[in-house]
Tab-separated table of C-alpha atoms in Angstrom:
chain	number	residue	atom	x	y	z
Z	1	UNK	CA	13.823	-18.726	4.186
Z	2	UNK	CA	17.101	-20.307	3.262
Z	3	UNK	CA	19.492	-21.119	0.473
Z	4	UNK	CA	19.857	-24.880	0.610
Z	5	UNK	CA	17.525	-27.848	0.404
Z	6	UNK	CA	13.906	-28.169	-0.519
Z	7	UNK	CA	11.456	-26.198	1.595
Z	8	UNK	CA	8.654	-27.895	3.419
Z	9	UNK	CA	5.501	-26.731	5.149
Z	10	UNK	CA	3.509	-28.251	7.975
Z	11	UNK	CA	0.360	-26.433	6.842
Z	12	UNK	CA	-2.358	-28.993	5.943
Z	13	UNK	CA	-3.051	-28.779	2.225
Z	14	UNK	CA	-4.911	-30.804	-0.334
Z	15	UNK	CA	-1.862	-31.185	-2.576
Z	16	UNK	CA	1.512	-29.618	-3.416
Z	17	UNK	CA	1.879	-28.473	-7.019
Z	18	UNK	CA	5.035	-27.299	-8.774
Z	19	UNK	CA	4.811	-24.412	-11.240
Z	20	UNK	CA	7.774	-23.111	-13.240
Z	21	UNK	CA	7.604	-19.378	-13.947
Z	22	UNK	CA	9.334	-17.814	-16.972
Z	23	UNK	CA	10.331	-14.635	-15.206
Z	24	UNK	CA	10.024	-13.202	-11.710
Z	25	UNK	CA	7.838	-13.811	-8.706
Z	26	UNK	CA	6.915	-10.683	-6.742
Z	27	UNK	CA	5.802	-11.070	-3.128
Z	28	UNK	CA	3.414	-8.322	-2.052
Z	29	UNK	CA	0.751	-6.297	-3.886
Z	30	UNK	CA	1.148	-3.000	-2.091
Z	31	UNK	CA	2.538	0.095	-3.830
Z	32	UNK	CA	6.048	-1.422	-3.968
Z	33	UNK	CA	4.940	-4.699	-5.532
Z	34	UNK	CA	2.668	-2.956	-8.017
Z	35	UNK	CA	5.507	-0.631	-9.044
Z	36	UNK	CA	7.812	-3.601	-9.670
Z	37	UNK	CA	5.187	-5.470	-11.676
Z	38	UNK	CA	4.390	-2.409	-13.798
Z	39	UNK	CA	8.073	-1.750	-14.482
Z	40	UNK	CA	8.672	-5.383	-15.444
Z	41	UNK	CA	5.642	-5.334	-17.757
Z	42	UNK	CA	6.965	-2.242	-19.521
Z	43	UNK	CA	10.239	-4.076	-20.093
Z	44	UNK	CA	8.464	-7.194	-21.420
Z	45	UNK	CA	9.555	-9.376	-18.509
Z	46	UNK	CA	6.823	-11.748	-17.279
Z	47	UNK	CA	6.051	-11.853	-13.577
Z	48	UNK	CA	3.587	-13.254	-11.080
Z	49	UNK	CA	2.517	-11.231	-8.031
Z	50	UNK	CA	1.360	-13.056	-4.902
Z	51	UNK	CA	-0.494	-11.322	-2.067
Z	52	UNK	CA	-1.568	-12.786	1.281
Z	53	UNK	CA	-4.660	-10.576	1.702
Z	54	UNK	CA	-7.819	-10.470	-0.396
Z	55	UNK	CA	-6.891	-7.344	-2.368
Z	56	UNK	CA	-4.147	-4.929	-3.283
Z	57	UNK	CA	-2.718	-2.394	-0.829
Z	58	UNK	CA	-3.919	-4.071	2.381
Z	59	UNK	CA	-2.247	-1.443	4.562
Z	60	UNK	CA	-4.082	1.398	2.837
Z	61	UNK	CA	-7.414	-0.448	2.733
Z	62	UNK	CA	-7.566	-1.789	6.265
Z	63	UNK	CA	-4.854	-0.395	8.499
Z	64	UNK	CA	-5.013	3.362	8.017
Z	65	UNK	CA	-7.254	5.882	9.743
Z	66	UNK	CA	-10.031	7.665	7.900
Z	67	UNK	CA	-8.591	11.207	7.959
Z	68	UNK	CA	-5.173	10.163	6.631
Z	69	UNK	CA	-3.736	12.127	3.729
Z	70	UNK	CA	-0.301	11.823	2.188
Z	71	UNK	CA	2.143	13.945	4.147
Z	72	UNK	CA	4.131	14.816	1.016
Z	73	UNK	CA	2.889	16.516	-2.170
Z	74	UNK	CA	1.533	14.091	-4.736
Z	75	UNK	CA	4.425	14.554	-7.158
Z	76	UNK	CA	6.675	12.833	-4.607
Z	77	UNK	CA	4.264	9.942	-4.044
Z	78	UNK	CA	3.202	8.770	-7.490
Z	79	UNK	CA	4.442	5.403	-8.711
Z	80	UNK	CA	6.566	4.958	-11.864
Z	81	UNK	CA	5.001	5.358	-15.308
Z	82	UNK	CA	1.627	6.799	-14.183
Z	83	UNK	CA	1.091	10.245	-12.607
Z	84	UNK	CA	-1.756	11.124	-10.277
Z	85	UNK	CA	-4.852	12.585	-11.964
Z	86	UNK	CA	-4.612	16.360	-12.307
Z	87	UNK	CA	-7.777	16.949	-10.302
Z	88	UNK	CA	-6.351	15.247	-7.213
Z	89	UNK	CA	-5.474	17.633	-4.366
Z	90	UNK	CA	-1.839	18.436	-3.608
Z	91	UNK	CA	-2.005	16.079	-0.623
Z	92	UNK	CA	-4.214	13.160	-1.738
Z	93	UNK	CA	-6.431	11.531	0.862
Z	94	UNK	CA	-6.444	7.846	1.702
Z	95	UNK	CA	-9.466	7.439	-0.578
Z	96	UNK	CA	-7.711	9.243	-3.439
Z	97	UNK	CA	-4.596	7.121	-3.070
Z	98	UNK	CA	-6.547	3.855	-3.041
Z	99	UNK	CA	-8.401	4.836	-6.220
Z	100	UNK	CA	-5.040	5.678	-7.801
Z	101	UNK	CA	-3.620	2.242	-6.906
Z	102	UNK	CA	-6.655	0.492	-8.392
Z	103	UNK	CA	-6.276	2.555	-11.575
Z	104	UNK	CA	-2.551	1.758	-11.594
Z	105	UNK	CA	-3.070	-2.005	-11.367
Z	106	UNK	CA	-5.626	-1.897	-14.176
Z	107	UNK	CA	-3.450	0.288	-16.394
Z	108	UNK	CA	-0.676	-2.315	-16.336
Z	109	UNK	CA	-2.967	-5.372	-16.231
Z	110	UNK	CA	-1.603	-6.483	-12.869
Z	111	UNK	CA	-3.716	-9.320	-11.469
Z	112	UNK	CA	-2.143	-10.596	-8.235
Z	113	UNK	CA	-2.826	-14.078	-6.917
Z	114	UNK	CA	-4.772	-13.136	-3.785
Z	115	UNK	CA	-5.116	-14.963	-0.454
Z	116	UNK	CA	-1.759	-16.520	-1.251
Z	117	UNK	CA	0.742	-16.649	1.625
Z	118	UNK	CA	4.433	-17.376	1.077
Z	119	UNK	CA	5.574	-19.902	3.696
Z	120	UNK	CA	9.156	-20.454	2.527
Z	121	UNK	CA	11.662	-19.422	-0.122
Z	122	UNK	CA	14.802	-21.406	-0.878
Z	123	UNK	CA	17.488	-20.910	-3.487
Z	124	UNK	CA	18.319	-24.075	-5.419
Z	125	UNK	CA	21.999	-23.708	-6.435
Z	126	UNK	CA	21.865	-26.645	-8.858
Z	127	UNK	CA	18.916	-25.292	-10.835
Z	128	UNK	CA	19.853	-21.651	-10.132
Z	129	UNK	CA	16.223	-21.004	-9.310
Z	130	UNK	CA	14.253	-19.801	-6.328
Z	131	UNK	CA	11.765	-22.319	-4.935
Z	132	UNK	CA	8.966	-20.313	-3.359
Z	133	UNK	CA	6.263	-22.274	-1.535
Z	134	UNK	CA	2.974	-20.405	-1.284
Z	135	UNK	CA	-0.281	-21.492	0.317
Z	136	UNK	CA	-3.343	-20.618	-1.786
Z	137	UNK	CA	-6.398	-20.271	0.458
Z	138	UNK	CA	-8.525	-19.552	-2.612
Z	139	UNK	CA	-6.834	-21.511	-5.434
Z	140	UNK	CA	-6.988	-19.932	-8.901
Z	141	UNK	CA	-9.104	-21.713	-11.497
Z	142	UNK	CA	-6.134	-23.426	-13.126
Z	143	UNK	CA	-5.360	-25.122	-9.793
Z	144	UNK	CA	-8.933	-25.929	-8.831
Z	145	UNK	CA	-8.783	-29.425	-10.290
Z	146	UNK	CA	-6.042	-30.462	-7.854
Z	147	UNK	CA	-7.724	-28.950	-4.791
Z	148	UNK	CA	-10.353	-30.493	-2.561
Z	149	UNK	CA	-13.586	-28.549	-2.298
Z	150	UNK	CA	-12.729	-25.532	-0.183
Z	151	UNK	CA	-9.255	-26.880	0.535
Z	152	UNK	CA	-6.038	-24.865	0.263
Z	153	UNK	CA	-3.316	-25.732	-2.231
Z	154	UNK	CA	0.419	-25.390	-1.666
Z	155	UNK	CA	2.248	-24.332	-4.810
Z	156	UNK	CA	6.002	-24.434	-5.203
Z	157	UNK	CA	6.842	-21.701	-7.671
Z	158	UNK	CA	10.228	-21.984	-9.365
Z	159	UNK	CA	11.586	-18.705	-10.686
Z	160	UNK	CA	14.920	-17.203	-11.640
Z	161	UNK	CA	14.150	-13.950	-9.810
Z	162	UNK	CA	12.454	-13.306	-6.482
Z	163	UNK	CA	11.372	-9.781	-5.538
Z	164	UNK	CA	10.377	-9.203	-1.910
Z	165	UNK	CA	8.023	-6.212	-1.835
Z	166	UNK	CA	6.134	-6.799	1.402
Z	167	UNK	CA	7.328	-3.431	2.671
Z	168	UNK	CA	8.540	-1.947	5.921
Z	169	UNK	CA	4.991	-1.722	7.256
Z	170	UNK	CA	3.975	-5.374	7.134
Z	171	UNK	CA	3.584	-5.946	10.881
Z	172	UNK	CA	2.626	-3.532	13.680
Z	173	UNK	CA	5.231	-2.935	16.380
Z	174	UNK	CA	3.869	-3.012	19.936
Z	175	UNK	CA	6.389	-2.416	22.732
Z	176	UNK	CA	6.427	-4.726	25.730
Z	177	UNK	CA	5.131	-2.731	28.671
Z	178	UNK	CA	4.638	-3.835	32.245
Z	179	UNK	CA	1.032	-4.020	33.327
Z	180	UNK	CA	-0.552	-4.416	29.901
Z	181	UNK	CA	-2.494	-7.501	30.957
Z	182	UNK	CA	-3.954	-5.680	33.950
Z	183	UNK	CA	-5.151	-2.552	32.130
Z	184	UNK	CA	-8.957	-2.566	32.184
Z	185	UNK	CA	-9.471	-0.085	29.371
Z	186	UNK	CA	-9.180	-0.485	25.608
Z	187	UNK	CA	-5.798	-1.253	24.026
Z	188	UNK	CA	-5.102	-0.974	20.302
Z	189	UNK	CA	-2.392	-0.230	17.753
Z	190	UNK	CA	-2.786	2.718	15.394
Z	191	UNK	CA	-3.254	0.169	12.576
Z	192	UNK	CA	-6.632	-0.636	14.192
Z	193	UNK	CA	-7.592	3.016	14.670
Z	194	UNK	CA	-10.121	4.405	12.201
Z	195	UNK	CA	-11.693	7.478	13.769
Z	196	UNK	CA	-11.908	9.306	17.067
Z	197	UNK	CA	-15.696	9.162	17.011
Z	198	UNK	CA	-15.796	6.073	19.273
Z	199	UNK	CA	-13.510	7.774	21.815
Z	200	UNK	CA	-15.684	10.838	22.429
Z	201	UNK	CA	-15.394	11.969	26.034
Z	202	UNK	CA	-12.569	9.532	26.809
Z	203	UNK	CA	-9.110	10.164	28.224
Z	204	UNK	CA	-6.824	8.556	25.646
Z	205	UNK	CA	-3.091	7.926	25.927
Z	206	UNK	CA	-1.288	7.812	22.582
Z	207	UNK	CA	2.141	6.200	22.889
Z	208	UNK	CA	4.408	7.530	20.137
Z	209	UNK	CA	5.043	10.994	18.728
Z	210	UNK	CA	5.663	10.363	15.041
Z	211	UNK	CA	3.405	11.479	12.212
Z	212	UNK	CA	0.775	8.861	13.123
Z	213	UNK	CA	0.844	9.681	16.832
Z	214	UNK	CA	0.470	13.395	16.177
Z	215	UNK	CA	-2.362	12.952	13.694
Z	216	UNK	CA	-4.236	10.433	15.857
Z	217	UNK	CA	-4.100	12.937	18.727
Z	218	UNK	CA	-5.434	15.647	16.416
Z	219	UNK	CA	-8.266	13.385	15.268
Z	220	UNK	CA	-9.133	12.384	18.836
Z	221	UNK	CA	-9.402	16.028	19.863
Z	222	UNK	CA	-11.611	16.863	16.898
Z	223	UNK	CA	-14.000	14.086	17.979
Z	224	UNK	CA	-14.293	15.226	21.573
Z	225	UNK	CA	-11.680	13.049	23.284
Z	226	UNK	CA	-8.938	14.186	25.692
Z	227	UNK	CA	-5.643	12.975	24.182
Z	228	UNK	CA	-2.250	12.755	25.878
Z	229	UNK	CA	0.856	11.878	23.869
Z	230	UNK	CA	3.737	9.958	25.460
Z	231	UNK	CA	7.143	11.059	24.166
Z	232	UNK	CA	10.105	8.763	24.803
Z	233	UNK	CA	12.856	10.335	22.705
Z	234	UNK	CA	13.605	13.452	20.689
Z	235	UNK	CA	11.506	14.356	17.672
Z	236	UNK	CA	11.921	16.845	14.850
Z	237	UNK	CA	8.701	18.717	14.095
Z	238	UNK	CA	8.777	20.725	10.863
Z	239	UNK	CA	6.108	22.866	9.185
Z	240	UNK	CA	4.503	21.190	6.195
Z	241	UNK	CA	5.361	24.235	4.075
Z	242	UNK	CA	8.231	26.726	4.069
Z	243	UNK	CA	8.579	29.846	1.951
Z	244	UNK	CA	5.376	29.050	0.108
Z	245	UNK	CA	6.399	25.559	-0.977
Z	246	UNK	CA	6.464	22.083	0.544
Z	247	UNK	CA	9.190	21.532	3.115
Z	248	UNK	CA	10.151	18.231	1.508
Z	249	UNK	CA	10.349	19.720	-1.977
Z	250	UNK	CA	12.459	22.615	-0.732
Z	251	UNK	CA	14.808	20.222	1.060
Z	252	UNK	CA	15.235	18.113	-2.086
Z	253	UNK	CA	16.163	21.210	-4.102
Z	254	UNK	CA	18.677	22.400	-1.519
Z	255	UNK	CA	20.312	18.971	-1.304
Z	256	UNK	CA	21.297	19.275	-4.963
Z	257	UNK	CA	23.629	22.133	-4.053
Z	258	UNK	CA	24.356	21.943	-0.332
Z	259	UNK	CA	25.592	19.284	2.113
Z	260	UNK	CA	22.945	17.615	4.260
Z	261	UNK	CA	24.099	19.216	7.511
Z	262	UNK	CA	23.822	22.700	6.054
Z	263	UNK	CA	20.335	21.930	4.745
Z	264	UNK	CA	19.411	20.611	8.193
Z	265	UNK	CA	20.547	23.866	9.788
Z	266	UNK	CA	18.375	25.832	7.394
Z	267	UNK	CA	15.334	23.609	8.030
Z	268	UNK	CA	15.714	23.902	11.793
Z	269	UNK	CA	16.120	27.683	11.625
Z	270	UNK	CA	12.966	27.980	9.523
Z	271	UNK	CA	11.096	25.569	11.798
Z	272	UNK	CA	11.951	27.657	14.852
Z	273	UNK	CA	10.852	30.804	13.035
Z	274	UNK	CA	7.524	29.285	11.950
Z	275	UNK	CA	6.721	26.965	14.858
Z	276	UNK	CA	8.671	28.451	17.735
Z	277	UNK	CA	10.724	26.485	20.244
Z	278	UNK	CA	9.015	23.080	20.442
Z	279	UNK	CA	11.158	22.004	23.394
Z	280	UNK	CA	9.178	24.194	25.795
Z	281	UNK	CA	6.167	21.982	25.022
Z	282	UNK	CA	7.985	18.730	25.787
Z	283	UNK	CA	9.093	17.988	22.221
Z	284	UNK	CA	12.869	17.846	22.565
Z	285	UNK	CA	14.783	17.928	19.296
Z	286	UNK	CA	17.466	15.280	18.636
Z	287	UNK	CA	21.068	16.462	18.422
Z	288	UNK	CA	21.293	15.196	14.833
Z	289	UNK	CA	19.419	17.165	12.163
Z	290	UNK	CA	16.190	15.833	10.591
Z	291	UNK	CA	17.613	14.749	7.231
Z	292	UNK	CA	20.776	13.264	8.693
Z	293	UNK	CA	18.714	11.412	11.311
Z	294	UNK	CA	16.394	10.066	8.629
Z	295	UNK	CA	19.347	8.814	6.578
Z	296	UNK	CA	21.101	7.158	9.517
Z	297	UNK	CA	18.170	5.686	11.458
Z	298	UNK	CA	15.120	5.857	9.196
Z	299	UNK	CA	13.294	8.041	11.734
Z	300	UNK	CA	11.071	10.424	9.798
Z	301	UNK	CA	10.572	14.030	10.941
Z	302	UNK	CA	7.019	15.026	11.781
Z	303	UNK	CA	5.361	17.350	9.277
Z	304	UNK	CA	2.851	19.296	11.323
Z	305	UNK	CA	-0.735	19.219	10.063
Z	306	UNK	CA	-2.283	21.001	13.034
Z	307	UNK	CA	-1.407	19.004	16.145
Z	308	UNK	CA	1.275	21.428	17.336
Z	309	UNK	CA	-1.259	24.235	17.766
Z	310	UNK	CA	-3.280	21.954	20.050
Z	311	UNK	CA	-0.166	21.016	22.001
Z	312	UNK	CA	0.593	24.691	22.533
Z	313	UNK	CA	-2.882	25.485	23.857
Z	314	UNK	CA	-3.013	22.384	26.044
Z	315	UNK	CA	-5.691	20.485	24.126
Z	316	UNK	CA	-3.127	17.730	23.554
Z	317	UNK	CA	-1.015	16.989	26.623
Z	318	UNK	CA	2.595	15.888	26.181
Z	319	UNK	CA	3.643	13.352	28.838
Z	320	UNK	CA	6.931	11.499	29.491
Z	321	UNK	CA	7.830	7.949	28.523
Z	322	UNK	CA	5.512	5.286	29.935
Z	323	UNK	CA	7.071	3.052	32.572
Z	324	UNK	CA	4.071	0.746	32.962
Z	325	UNK	CA	0.326	0.513	32.627
Z	326	UNK	CA	-1.912	0.228	35.656
Z	327	UNK	CA	-5.434	-1.075	35.942
Z	328	UNK	CA	-6.858	2.372	35.280
Z	329	UNK	CA	-4.111	4.217	33.412
Z	330	UNK	CA	-0.358	4.625	33.171
Z	331	UNK	CA	2.685	5.310	35.308
Z	332	UNK	CA	5.434	7.425	33.745
Z	333	UNK	CA	9.200	7.397	34.175
Z	334	UNK	CA	9.004	10.558	36.290
Z	335	UNK	CA	6.931	8.636	38.840
Z	336	UNK	CA	3.616	10.348	38.099
Z	337	UNK	CA	0.433	8.453	37.271
Z	338	UNK	CA	-2.585	9.391	35.172
Z	339	UNK	CA	-5.931	7.722	34.527
Z	340	UNK	CA	-6.908	6.744	30.968
Z	341	UNK	CA	-9.861	5.035	29.371
Z	342	UNK	CA	-7.952	3.837	26.295
Z	343	UNK	CA	-4.355	3.423	25.133
Z	344	UNK	CA	-3.295	3.620	21.477
Z	345	UNK	CA	0.148	2.430	20.385
Z	346	UNK	CA	1.347	4.686	17.550
Z	347	UNK	CA	4.638	2.825	17.570
Z	348	UNK	CA	5.130	2.012	13.912
Z	349	UNK	CA	5.634	-1.096	11.836
Z	350	UNK	CA	8.346	-3.468	10.714
Z	351	UNK	CA	9.002	-6.040	8.000
Z	352	UNK	CA	7.814	-9.598	8.558
Z	353	UNK	CA	10.471	-11.350	6.438
Z	354	UNK	CA	12.673	-12.096	9.430
Z	355	UNK	CA	15.310	-14.263	7.746
Z	356	UNK	CA	16.020	-11.668	5.079
Z	357	UNK	CA	16.354	-8.696	7.384
Z	358	UNK	CA	18.151	-7.523	10.489
Z	359	UNK	CA	16.425	-7.487	13.876
Z	360	UNK	CA	15.037	-3.978	13.320
Z	361	UNK	CA	13.313	-5.086	10.117
Z	362	UNK	CA	15.689	-3.335	7.709
Z	363	UNK	CA	17.580	-4.906	4.784
Z	364	UNK	CA	21.005	-6.162	5.777
Z	365	UNK	CA	22.391	-4.317	2.745
Z	366	UNK	CA	21.933	-0.560	3.349
Z	367	UNK	CA	20.827	2.176	0.939
Z	368	UNK	CA	21.570	2.834	-1.888
Z	369	UNK	CA	22.173	-0.842	-2.743
Z	370	UNK	CA	19.496	-2.181	-0.396
Z	371	UNK	CA	17.287	-3.173	-3.321
Z	372	UNK	CA	19.714	-5.753	-4.667
Z	373	UNK	CA	20.487	-9.053	-2.998
Z	374	UNK	CA	22.269	-12.079	-4.396
Z	375	UNK	CA	21.336	-14.967	-6.663
Z	376	UNK	CA	18.402	-13.116	-8.218
Z	377	UNK	CA	16.944	-11.882	-4.929
Z	378	UNK	CA	15.718	-8.274	-4.784
Z	379	UNK	CA	14.047	-5.953	-2.272
Z	380	UNK	CA	11.722	-3.049	-2.959
Z	381	UNK	CA	10.385	-0.565	-0.444
Z	382	UNK	CA	12.793	-1.191	2.425
Z	383	UNK	CA	15.183	1.753	2.264
Z	384	UNK	CA	13.130	4.052	4.491
Z	385	UNK	CA	12.484	6.552	1.683
Z	386	UNK	CA	8.724	6.153	1.359
Z	387	UNK	CA	6.820	5.930	-1.903
Z	388	UNK	CA	9.411	7.970	-3.781
Z	389	UNK	CA	12.172	5.560	-2.790
Z	390	UNK	CA	10.046	2.491	-3.488
Z	391	UNK	CA	9.346	3.724	-7.001
Z	392	UNK	CA	13.042	4.288	-7.682
Z	393	UNK	CA	13.886	0.851	-6.280
Z	394	UNK	CA	11.217	-0.754	-8.467
Z	395	UNK	CA	12.671	0.736	-11.646
Z	396	UNK	CA	16.210	-0.292	-10.642
Z	397	UNK	CA	15.088	-3.847	-9.945
Z	398	UNK	CA	13.138	-4.137	-13.196
Z	399	UNK	CA	16.072	-2.840	-15.233
Z	400	UNK	CA	18.458	-5.259	-13.559
Z	401	UNK	CA	16.168	-8.226	-14.161
Z	402	UNK	CA	15.464	-7.112	-17.737
Z	403	UNK	CA	19.193	-7.026	-18.506
Z	404	UNK	CA	19.530	-10.634	-17.415
Z	405	UNK	CA	16.294	-11.641	-19.102
Z	406	UNK	CA	17.430	-10.214	-22.425
Z	407	UNK	CA	20.721	-12.100	-22.163
Z	408	UNK	CA	18.820	-15.364	-21.963
Z	409	UNK	CA	17.730	-15.475	-25.593
Z	410	UNK	CA	16.719	-19.099	-25.218
Z	411	UNK	CA	15.047	-18.483	-21.845
Z	412	UNK	CA	11.866	-20.397	-22.644
Z	413	UNK	CA	13.765	-23.482	-23.763
Z	414	UNK	CA	15.949	-23.283	-20.672
Z	415	UNK	CA	12.937	-23.286	-18.357
Z	416	UNK	CA	11.221	-26.019	-20.344
Z	417	UNK	CA	14.224	-28.309	-19.825
Z	418	UNK	CA	14.203	-27.586	-16.083
Z	419	UNK	CA	10.493	-28.152	-15.613
Z	420	UNK	CA	9.615	-31.254	-13.533
């Protein structure tokens, strides 16, 4: 992506078509993109949503494990303008959340252009428009007449506003380890993991000790596998509930009155009281508190859903950082080796919009202004604050665009004059 010149694509297409949009183009139909589109609709700003997969919320449909439930109470995870149904549990399951997203898209008449991959985005300073080239693998009916039978169509969308909502979890992160090519067992990322049922009786190494790593280990154990979890750095493990309420909700209340470091001290004291000293089980705590660490690095504390009990009784083994894989297992930084049948990388995700983000996949403009770029470019869902943060970003973006949209009283005539 760039800011000068006309973009080009080497992808073979039947024809390139130019379409001028009176409003915004939103890239991504996950929770962030849907929240932006809904907020824009409520403010009477037209928008088009493009999505590379064949449906909304690809991550939740295809790259999450079966037992997954939201780690935070539902009131902190609902998108703007539409609450969760009252009969949903406090911690909605993956299935609940997907049904909610489908209901959400229907409620606001959001119909993304599916199987549509953005290949470039360039700001045209003369026209003051974004030129977004997207490859339609299944062209919509209005473009069918310019497409060969079964052939893709490249469309250059011209829009005043571009909202990037592809999210922080667009691409799996897999660390480069020595010996990967020689490992004779099964290798996969947690995005490919569905259930521990296929690992019954296996010795499985899970690399990563975040929420996904912990829960995958729990699921493996429940399906008869023998999980080991490799821990490279410190991790904050907190109970899901404190004093009869959610840990996250309690922290949010305390932050209204107390500085973050004082709240961190309270959370750690309560965690030690409820969970005990996790360091004796190989889970060393970072020197920086959980909330301060989250704000500075984006690293989320683990909310325990049952894995810690299994770590304490030895059902889940905690092992050191992996130095390399061998043909039959792994060698650790302490020099010891263990045999494994499978290795699962629970090592997280990153953004795939490389030109717009820093090397670690984060917006170059930090929170709280990370949602706003320049020249009509916006970001939603990249501030490391989960669904709650994405919803707030979406409303901020929609309001900002709506202010400009309302100033352009002759907007339609303006775009008509600029149309090719």
